[in-house]
Amino acid sequence: MTNENRPIVIAGNWKMNKTIQEAVLFIKELIPLVKDSSAKVLLAVPFTALTACLNAAYKTNVIIGAQNVSDEEDGAYTGEISAKLLKDAGAQFVIIGHSERRRLYNETDWIVNKKLKRALHANLIPIICVGESLNERQSGRTELIVSQQLLQSLAGITTQQLQYIIIAYEPVWAIGTNVPATPQIAEQALSFCRNVIANKWGKDVANKIVIQYGGSVNEENAKIMLEQPNIDGLLIGTASLKCGTFSKIVISQNAKVRI
Ligand code: PGA
C-alpha cells in the first residue's frame, strides 16, 4: 500500500544524552542545514533541555518533543511528568513504548495504551514503538508479537485519533547494535504493520498513518530505507547525536521516490 501524500518524518531520539548547552548548540547548528528539508524534523530531547530546545528551535521547522510521559493524569507520582505538563512546557510530541522502556522499566502494552490516551488527550503527537526481540524473530514469532503490540497498545483508539499517531517499527535486535534490519526486512515489517491497521481500522487510515523504521539507521542506510514504499520516516538514536550525521540523514529523504 503506498501513498505519496504521507509526510516523511525523521525523528532523533537523544535518550539520556546532552546537557542544555550541548542541546542548544546542536539545534543552532542543525537549523540552517535542514531548513529546506521537506521532511518533518523531530527531536526527542531530555526533559531538562525541553525549554531551551524549544527556544532554540522557535519559528523553525525543527519540532521538539519528549521521550516518555506518565500514564497518570496528575497527582502524587514523584518523578513522573504528565502529558499536561509536557504540553505546558511546549512539547509537540512524545515517544511512547520505546523498547528500552519496555525492557528496562517493564512497560507493558497496557501501560503504553494508557500513556497513548494521556498524550492524545493533551494534544501531543504520540510515536508508538513496537518491535520483536531477536529470540522472537528467530522463533518465527515476529508477526504475532508485532500485531499483539500494535493491537494492545492502540486498544480503544478511534479511526479519527489514529490519524494523529505515528508508529515506529523498531526491532529490538537492531537498536544500538549497528546491525540494522535489511531494507527488505524493514519494508516487510512495516507493510505488515500497515495491514494490521487496515484490518482493524480500515484501509483509508492505514494508508494515511505514518510508520517509521528505527534501529541502527545511519548515513549509509537512511536513503535506501526511505526508498521502501511503506517506510515513511526514521527513528534514530545513536546517529541523531551528531548534528552532521543527523542532518545528512534528514537531507537524504529528498531522494525518496513514491511510486
Ligand atoms: P539506534 O537507536 O539508532 O541507536 O539504533 C534507535 C532507537 O532507539 O530509537
PDB file of C-alpha atoms and ligand atoms in Angstrom, residues 11 13 15 95 98-100 129 170 174-178 214-218 235-240, ligand 1:
ATOM      1  CA  ALA A  11      12.962  11.821  14.370  1.00  0.00           C
ATOM      2  CA  ASN A  13      15.890  10.258  19.971  1.00  0.00           C
ATOM      3  CA  LYS A  15      17.874   9.266  25.024  1.00  0.00           C
ATOM      4  CA  ILE A  95       7.825   8.783  22.185  1.00  0.00           C
ATOM      5  CA  HIS A  98      10.336   2.529  23.269  1.00  0.00           C
ATOM      6  CA  SER A  99      11.874  -0.934  23.682  1.00  0.00           C
ATOM      7  CA  GLU A 100      14.264   0.409  26.323  1.00  0.00           C
ATOM      8  CA  CYS A 129       7.159   1.963  19.273  1.00  0.00           C
ATOM      9  CA  GLU A 170      11.989  -0.903  15.789  1.00  0.00           C
ATOM     10  CA  ALA A 174      18.649  -3.623  15.625  1.00  0.00           C
ATOM     11  CA  ILE A 175      18.581  -0.910  18.286  1.00  0.00           C
ATOM     12  CA  GLY A 176      22.016   0.409  19.197  1.00  0.00           C
ATOM     13  CA  THR A 177      23.678  -2.700  17.777  1.00  0.00           C
ATOM     14  CA  ASN A 178      24.954  -1.423  14.445  1.00  0.00           C
ATOM     15  CA  GLY A 214      14.195   2.532  13.649  1.00  0.00           C
ATOM     16  CA  GLY A 215      17.279   0.542  14.598  1.00  0.00           C
ATOM     17  CA  SER A 216      20.887   1.346  13.623  1.00  0.00           C
ATOM     18  CA  VAL A 217      19.899   3.882  10.981  1.00  0.00           C
ATOM     19  CA  ASN A 218      22.941   5.801   9.767  1.00  0.00           C
ATOM     20  CA  LEU A 235      13.529   6.981  14.366  1.00  0.00           C
ATOM     21  CA  ILE A 236      17.214   7.473  15.050  1.00  0.00           C
ATOM     22  CA  GLY A 237      19.157   7.033  18.269  1.00  0.00           C
ATOM     23  CA  THR A 238      22.956   6.987  18.037  1.00  0.00           C
ATOM     24  CA  ALA A 239      23.163   8.744  14.672  1.00  0.00           C
ATOM     25  CA  SER A 240      20.996  11.607  15.952  1.00  0.00           C
TER      26      SER A 240
HETATM   27  P1  PGA B   1      19.761   3.432  17.294  1.00  0.00           P
HETATM   28  O1  PGA B   1      18.510   3.621  18.266  1.00  0.00           O
HETATM   29  O2  PGA B   1      19.552   4.336  16.125  1.00  0.00           O
HETATM   30  O3  PGA B   1      20.959   3.817  18.132  1.00  0.00           O
HETATM   31  O4  PGA B   1      19.794   2.003  16.907  1.00  0.00           O
HETATM   32  C1  PGA B   1      17.225   3.679  17.719  1.00  0.00           C
HETATM   33  C2  PGA B   1      16.234   3.946  18.804  1.00  0.00           C
HETATM   34  O5  PGA B   1      16.474   3.590  19.959  1.00  0.00           O
HETATM   35  O6  PGA B   1      15.165   4.517  18.534  1.00  0.00           O
END
